[in-house]
Amino acid sequence: MNVIEIFASIDGEGSRQGLLTTFLRLHDCNIRCSYCDTTYSYGIDSTFTDMTVREVADAIESLGNHRITITGGEPLLQEAAVVELIDELNRRKSAKLEDEPCTDIKSTTGINVSVDAQDVLDSESLYDFNIETNGTIIPSFHRENVWFTYDYKTPSSLAEKSMNLDIFKVSREQDLIKFVVGSVEDLDCMRHMINQYPTKAQIYVSPVWGKIEAAAIIDYMNEHNLQNVRFQLQIHKFVWDPDAKGV
Ligand SMILES: Nc1nc2[nH]cc(C(=O)O)c2c(=O)[nH]1
Ligand code: SF4
Ligand SMILES: [Mg+2]
């Protein structure tokens, strides 16, 4: 696998915002968004490490989180290896759970579980994989513990023509479609797409960093009564330097 970075952080966006997550950022992207914040993941200046699936699994395992986000770049450019990795990690976790007696805690504690026991539960539970993909590629696999965050690239990205509109059709309740918007034209595009292409996915909207006031997006949501759109800021951009890597 061509790997840019593997790190533990909190997920800065999406449905598990704020929760500890391990990130695997894969090399290369098939589009070039005008506002890309991870240009180091592709192009001739990009440095990546060629790692085996086992080496990547070792690195992820050693960080201890059970929430994993696979991002890029565009991670589905390495789909076969991604599937191999998920299967490898799932196999390792199942083997561990079978070996360890404390799995009983699950069935006996119920909701009033103590903080310590909750930590055990969290570290022992199955992996939960989010694949952050750019909306140009329809994944050709499914696993029970894998869901997808599809970006819809609006006009100011200059990449909208590459969007695969089937993302609206194939996505499920656990999947997200995320509109990153930098202008009113982008918001109009989002409103048009969600009216035109009904989907089961959860719809999120976030500003392109530094391009549009957050309040302008919320005003727009009010004005157009967008009841099923969730506004979100990428919190990692507030916690760390917006250009920092590995966070
Ligand atoms: N903390 C943190 N959360 C993130 N959520 C999605 C990210 C991404 O780069 O895709 C990301 C990231 O790079 N850092
Ligand atoms: S899809 Fe993501 S990584 Fe690729 S150019 Fe757009 S923002 Fe950058
Ligand atoms: Mg991303």
Tab-separated table of C-alpha atoms and ligand atoms in Angstrom:
chain	number	residue	atom	x	y	z
A	1	MET	CA	0.000	0.000	0.000
A	2	ASN	CA	1.266	3.486	-0.740
A	3	VAL	CA	0.900	5.266	2.596
A	4	ILE	CA	1.244	8.969	3.328
A	5	GLU	CA	0.651	8.810	7.079
A	6	ILE	CA	-0.890	6.799	9.904
A	7	PHE	CA	-1.809	8.654	13.090
A	8	ALA	CA	-4.177	8.699	16.031
A	9	SER	CA	-6.324	11.768	16.680
A	10	ILE	CA	-9.930	12.719	17.243
A	11	ASP	CA	-12.104	12.621	14.158
A	12	GLY	CA	-12.498	16.262	13.257
A	13	GLU	CA	-15.667	15.843	11.234
A	14	GLY	CA	-18.542	13.553	10.377
A	15	SER	CA	-20.821	11.486	12.569
A	16	ARG	CA	-18.061	10.562	15.016
A	17	GLN	CA	-16.595	14.028	15.377
A	18	GLY	CA	-14.587	14.322	18.595
A	19	LEU	CA	-14.084	10.593	19.112
A	20	LEU	CA	-10.667	8.934	19.127
A	21	THR	CA	-9.885	7.587	15.676
A	22	THR	CA	-6.886	6.219	13.826
A	23	PHE	CA	-6.280	7.703	10.385
A	24	LEU	CA	-4.711	5.963	7.434
A	25	ARG	CA	-3.996	8.446	4.659
A	26	LEU	CA	-3.257	6.813	1.331
A	27	HIS	CA	-1.259	8.237	-1.535
A	28	ASP	CA	-2.607	9.746	-4.744
A	29	CYS	CA	-5.801	11.353	-5.948
A	30	ASN	CA	-7.630	11.213	-9.272
A	31	ILE	CA	-8.913	14.812	-9.102
A	32	ARG	CA	-7.525	18.218	-8.155
A	33	CYS	CA	-9.871	20.336	-6.032
A	34	SER	CA	-9.138	24.059	-6.028
A	35	TYR	CA	-9.167	24.171	-2.216
A	36	CYS	CA	-7.404	20.863	-1.503
A	37	ASP	CA	-5.933	20.776	2.034
A	38	THR	CA	-3.921	17.595	1.494
A	39	THR	CA	-1.891	18.414	-1.621
A	40	TYR	CA	0.986	16.515	0.021
A	41	SER	CA	-0.920	13.295	-0.684
A	42	TYR	CA	-0.376	13.368	-4.461
A	43	GLY	CA	1.838	14.773	-7.195
A	44	ILE	CA	5.575	14.665	-7.746
A	45	ASP	CA	6.457	16.294	-4.411
A	46	SER	CA	4.451	13.767	-2.441
A	47	THR	CA	6.452	11.350	-0.301
A	48	PHE	CA	4.870	8.042	0.565
A	49	THR	CA	5.976	4.702	1.981
A	50	ASP	CA	5.266	1.433	0.236
A	51	MET	CA	4.026	-0.850	3.035
A	52	THR	CA	2.583	-4.341	3.015
A	53	VAL	CA	-0.969	-4.870	4.246
A	54	ARG	CA	0.483	-6.629	7.315
A	55	GLU	CA	2.744	-3.678	8.113
A	56	VAL	CA	-0.174	-1.256	7.856
A	57	ALA	CA	-2.305	-3.559	10.027
A	58	ASP	CA	0.529	-3.701	12.622
A	59	ALA	CA	0.753	0.097	12.713
A	60	ILE	CA	-3.016	0.508	13.069
A	61	GLU	CA	-3.231	-2.183	15.716
A	62	SER	CA	-0.435	-0.607	17.754
A	63	LEU	CA	-2.352	2.685	18.014
A	64	GLY	CA	-5.172	0.890	19.823
A	65	ASN	CA	-8.272	2.685	18.502
A	66	HIS	CA	-11.153	0.678	17.102
A	67	ARG	CA	-12.478	3.542	14.966
A	68	ILE	CA	-10.486	3.738	11.761
A	69	THR	CA	-10.806	6.363	9.022
A	70	ILE	CA	-9.219	5.541	5.691
A	71	THR	CA	-8.675	8.740	3.744
A	72	GLY	CA	-6.364	10.324	1.203
A	73	GLY	CA	-5.947	11.456	-1.439
A	74	GLU	CA	-8.480	9.049	-2.797
A	75	PRO	CA	-8.329	5.774	-0.877
A	76	LEU	CA	-10.421	3.800	-3.375
A	77	LEU	CA	-7.585	4.077	-5.913
A	78	GLN	CA	-6.101	1.263	-3.780
A	79	GLU	CA	-9.396	-0.526	-3.191
A	80	ALA	CA	-8.107	-4.104	-3.422
A	81	ALA	CA	-5.461	-3.432	-0.763
A	82	VAL	CA	-7.971	-1.536	1.398
A	83	VAL	CA	-10.291	-4.566	1.383
A	84	GLU	CA	-7.364	-6.854	2.215
A	85	LEU	CA	-6.414	-4.578	5.118
A	86	ILE	CA	-9.957	-4.472	6.506
A	87	ASP	CA	-10.228	-8.253	6.301
A	88	GLU	CA	-6.820	-8.669	7.950
A	89	LEU	CA	-7.692	-6.329	10.839
A	90	ASN	CA	-11.098	-7.970	11.284
A	91	ARG	CA	-9.453	-11.400	11.361
A	92	ARG	CA	-6.914	-10.290	13.973
A	93	LYS	CA	-9.586	-8.680	16.164
A	94	SER	CA	-11.874	-11.733	15.997
A	95	ALA	CA	-8.983	-14.006	16.943
A	96	LYS	CA	-8.148	-11.736	19.910
A	97	LEU	CA	-11.755	-11.588	21.098
A	98	GLU	CA	-12.031	-15.363	20.950
A	99	ASP	CA	-8.820	-15.748	22.973
A	100	GLU	CA	-9.651	-13.249	25.715
A	101	PRO	CA	-12.047	-14.160	28.530
A	102	CYS	CA	-13.074	-10.539	29.237
A	103	THR	CA	-15.439	-10.567	26.240
A	104	ASP	CA	-18.002	-11.788	28.803
A	105	ILE	CA	-18.164	-8.241	30.127
A	106	LYS	CA	-20.271	-7.361	27.103
A	107	SER	CA	-23.130	-9.628	27.944
A	108	THR	CA	-23.142	-9.048	31.701
A	109	THR	CA	-22.647	-5.331	32.361
A	110	GLY	CA	-25.555	-3.615	30.629
A	111	ILE	CA	-25.780	0.164	30.451
A	112	ASN	CA	-24.527	1.019	33.945
A	113	VAL	CA	-21.055	-0.092	33.047
A	114	SER	CA	-18.210	1.555	35.006
A	115	VAL	CA	-15.795	3.910	33.249
A	116	ASP	CA	-12.963	1.359	33.437
A	117	ALA	CA	-15.124	-1.392	32.075
A	118	GLN	CA	-16.317	0.930	29.311
A	119	ASP	CA	-12.674	1.468	28.329
A	120	VAL	CA	-12.235	-2.281	28.103
A	121	LEU	CA	-15.368	-2.561	25.995
A	122	ASP	CA	-14.207	0.182	23.660
A	123	SER	CA	-10.786	-1.315	23.123
A	124	GLU	CA	-12.195	-4.795	22.690
A	125	SER	CA	-15.061	-4.067	20.329
A	126	LEU	CA	-14.880	-4.715	16.636
A	127	TYR	CA	-13.311	-2.212	14.287
A	128	ASP	CA	-15.534	0.428	12.732
A	129	PHE	CA	-14.192	1.654	9.389
A	130	ASN	CA	-15.079	4.935	7.700
A	131	ILE	CA	-13.798	5.388	4.162
A	132	GLU	CA	-13.547	9.053	3.151
A	133	THR	CA	-13.920	9.073	-0.604
A	134	ASN	CA	-14.188	11.885	-3.101
A	135	GLY	CA	-17.426	10.938	-4.843
A	136	THR	CA	-15.893	9.903	-8.158
A	137	ILE	CA	-15.716	6.146	-7.499
A	138	ILE	CA	-18.442	3.719	-6.434
A	139	PRO	CA	-16.989	1.163	-4.010
A	140	SER	CA	-17.270	-2.395	-5.283
A	141	PHE	CA	-17.286	-4.064	-1.851
A	142	HIS	CA	-19.230	-4.016	1.389
A	143	ARG	CA	-18.390	-5.272	4.836
A	144	GLU	CA	-20.640	-5.120	7.894
A	145	ASN	CA	-18.333	-2.734	9.770
A	146	VAL	CA	-17.499	-0.414	6.882
A	147	TRP	CA	-19.345	2.764	5.907
A	148	PHE	CA	-18.534	5.550	3.532
A	149	THR	CA	-18.282	9.329	3.577
A	150	TYR	CA	-18.742	10.570	0.023
A	151	ASP	CA	-17.742	14.121	-0.791
A	152	TYR	CA	-19.838	15.942	-3.337
A	153	LYS	CA	-17.530	18.439	-5.024
A	154	THR	CA	-19.477	21.642	-5.707
A	155	PRO	CA	-18.643	24.179	-8.485
A	156	SER	CA	-15.929	26.115	-6.620
A	157	SER	CA	-13.879	22.893	-6.322
A	158	LEU	CA	-13.521	22.937	-10.140
A	159	ALA	CA	-13.894	19.139	-9.938
A	160	GLU	CA	-17.680	18.775	-10.120
A	161	LYS	CA	-17.616	17.232	-13.579
A	162	SER	CA	-15.841	14.192	-12.102
A	163	MET	CA	-18.657	13.403	-9.634
A	164	ASN	CA	-20.385	10.041	-9.931
A	165	LEU	CA	-24.075	10.748	-9.296
A	166	ASP	CA	-24.657	7.128	-8.296
A	167	ILE	CA	-23.297	8.045	-4.847
A	168	PHE	CA	-26.812	9.300	-4.025
A	169	LYS	CA	-28.354	5.989	-5.091
A	170	VAL	CA	-25.914	3.545	-3.531
A	171	SER	CA	-25.449	5.206	-0.172
A	172	ARG	CA	-27.187	3.805	2.905
A	173	GLU	CA	-28.418	5.261	6.232
A	174	GLN	CA	-24.987	4.820	7.818
A	175	ASP	CA	-23.215	6.626	4.978
A	176	LEU	CA	-22.625	10.390	4.748
A	177	ILE	CA	-22.662	12.691	1.776
A	178	LYS	CA	-20.657	15.783	2.597
A	179	PHE	CA	-20.910	19.045	0.695
A	180	VAL	CA	-17.928	21.320	1.211
A	181	VAL	CA	-19.073	24.767	0.125
A	182	GLY	CA	-17.202	27.981	-0.565
A	183	SER	CA	-19.906	30.195	-2.099
A	184	VAL	CA	-23.646	30.738	-2.475
A	185	GLU	CA	-23.367	29.053	-5.877
A	186	ASP	CA	-22.050	25.946	-4.069
A	187	LEU	CA	-24.980	26.093	-1.633
A	188	ASP	CA	-27.428	26.389	-4.546
A	189	CYS	CA	-25.745	23.363	-6.108
A	190	MET	CA	-26.118	21.382	-2.849
A	191	ARG	CA	-29.820	22.296	-2.572
A	192	HIS	CA	-30.399	21.298	-6.187
A	193	MET	CA	-28.620	17.945	-5.779
A	194	ILE	CA	-30.461	16.918	-2.635
A	195	ASN	CA	-33.809	17.810	-4.225
A	196	GLN	CA	-32.975	16.097	-7.493
A	197	TYR	CA	-31.329	12.946	-6.121
A	198	PRO	CA	-33.090	11.559	-3.050
A	199	THR	CA	-30.745	9.505	-0.881
A	200	LYS	CA	-30.741	7.492	2.320
A	201	ALA	CA	-27.389	9.026	3.317
A	202	GLN	CA	-26.997	11.639	6.047
A	203	ILE	CA	-26.261	15.036	4.473
A	204	TYR	CA	-23.523	17.235	5.951
A	205	VAL	CA	-22.366	20.700	4.929
A	206	SER	CA	-19.086	22.406	5.875
A	207	PRO	CA	-17.352	25.578	4.726
A	208	VAL	CA	-14.232	25.529	2.605
A	209	TRP	CA	-11.738	26.747	5.196
A	210	GLY	CA	-11.486	30.571	4.969
A	211	LYS	CA	-13.761	30.936	1.921
A	212	ILE	CA	-17.260	31.502	3.328
A	213	GLU	CA	-18.620	32.625	6.688
A	214	ALA	CA	-20.093	29.779	8.707
A	215	ALA	CA	-23.045	32.058	9.555
A	216	ALA	CA	-23.792	32.546	5.849
A	217	ILE	CA	-24.284	28.793	5.482
A	218	ILE	CA	-26.623	28.672	8.475
A	219	ASP	CA	-28.592	31.683	7.150
A	220	TYR	CA	-28.937	29.848	3.850
A	221	MET	CA	-30.171	26.691	5.631
A	222	ASN	CA	-32.777	28.787	7.472
A	223	GLU	CA	-33.846	30.633	4.363
A	224	HIS	CA	-34.362	27.418	2.391
A	225	ASN	CA	-35.669	25.326	5.298
A	226	LEU	CA	-33.006	22.625	4.895
A	227	GLN	CA	-34.299	20.385	7.697
A	228	ASN	CA	-32.157	17.364	6.880
A	229	VAL	CA	-28.792	19.012	6.356
A	230	ARG	CA	-26.304	18.994	9.228
A	231	PHE	CA	-23.916	21.960	9.448
A	232	GLN	CA	-20.451	21.147	10.744
A	233	LEU	CA	-17.045	22.772	11.220
A	234	GLN	CA	-13.891	20.671	10.932
A	235	ILE	CA	-12.690	20.902	14.525
A	236	HIS	CA	-9.140	19.709	13.780
A	237	LYS	CA	-8.643	22.992	11.899
A	238	PHE	CA	-9.339	24.895	15.148
A	239	VAL	CA	-7.328	22.648	17.437
A	240	TRP	CA	-4.197	22.573	15.260
A	241	ASP	CA	-2.718	24.719	12.513
A	242	PRO	CA	-5.081	24.272	9.533
A	243	ASP	CA	-2.098	23.155	7.417
A	244	ALA	CA	-0.634	20.748	9.980
A	245	LYS	CA	-0.049	17.161	8.857
A	246	GLY	CA	-0.572	14.075	11.000
A	247	VAL	CA	-3.383	15.498	13.151
B	1	LIG	N1	-8.487	15.013	12.980
B	1	LIG	C1	-8.769	14.794	11.701
B	1	LIG	N2	-10.019	14.437	11.344
B	1	LIG	C2	-10.270	14.189	10.030
B	1	LIG	N3	-11.437	13.775	9.457
B	1	LIG	C3	-11.248	13.618	8.137
B	1	LIG	C4	-9.932	13.921	7.821
B	1	LIG	C5	-9.381	13.806	6.447
B	1	LIG	O1	-8.307	14.335	6.175
B	1	LIG	O2	-10.015	13.187	5.587
B	1	LIG	C6	-9.299	14.293	9.029
B	1	LIG	C7	-7.975	14.715	9.411
B	1	LIG	O3	-7.044	14.865	8.617
B	1	LIG	N4	-7.778	14.941	10.755
B	2	SF4	S1	-10.407	14.790	-3.507
B	2	SF4	FE1	-9.472	15.359	-1.560
B	2	SF4	S2	-7.291	14.882	-1.824
B	2	SF4	FE2	-8.197	14.884	-3.883
B	2	SF4	S3	-7.832	16.956	-4.610
B	2	SF4	FE3	-9.886	16.931	-3.706
B	2	SF4	S4	-9.588	17.610	-1.572
B	2	SF4	FE4	-7.552	17.010	-2.404
B	3	MG	MG	-11.024	14.399	3.505
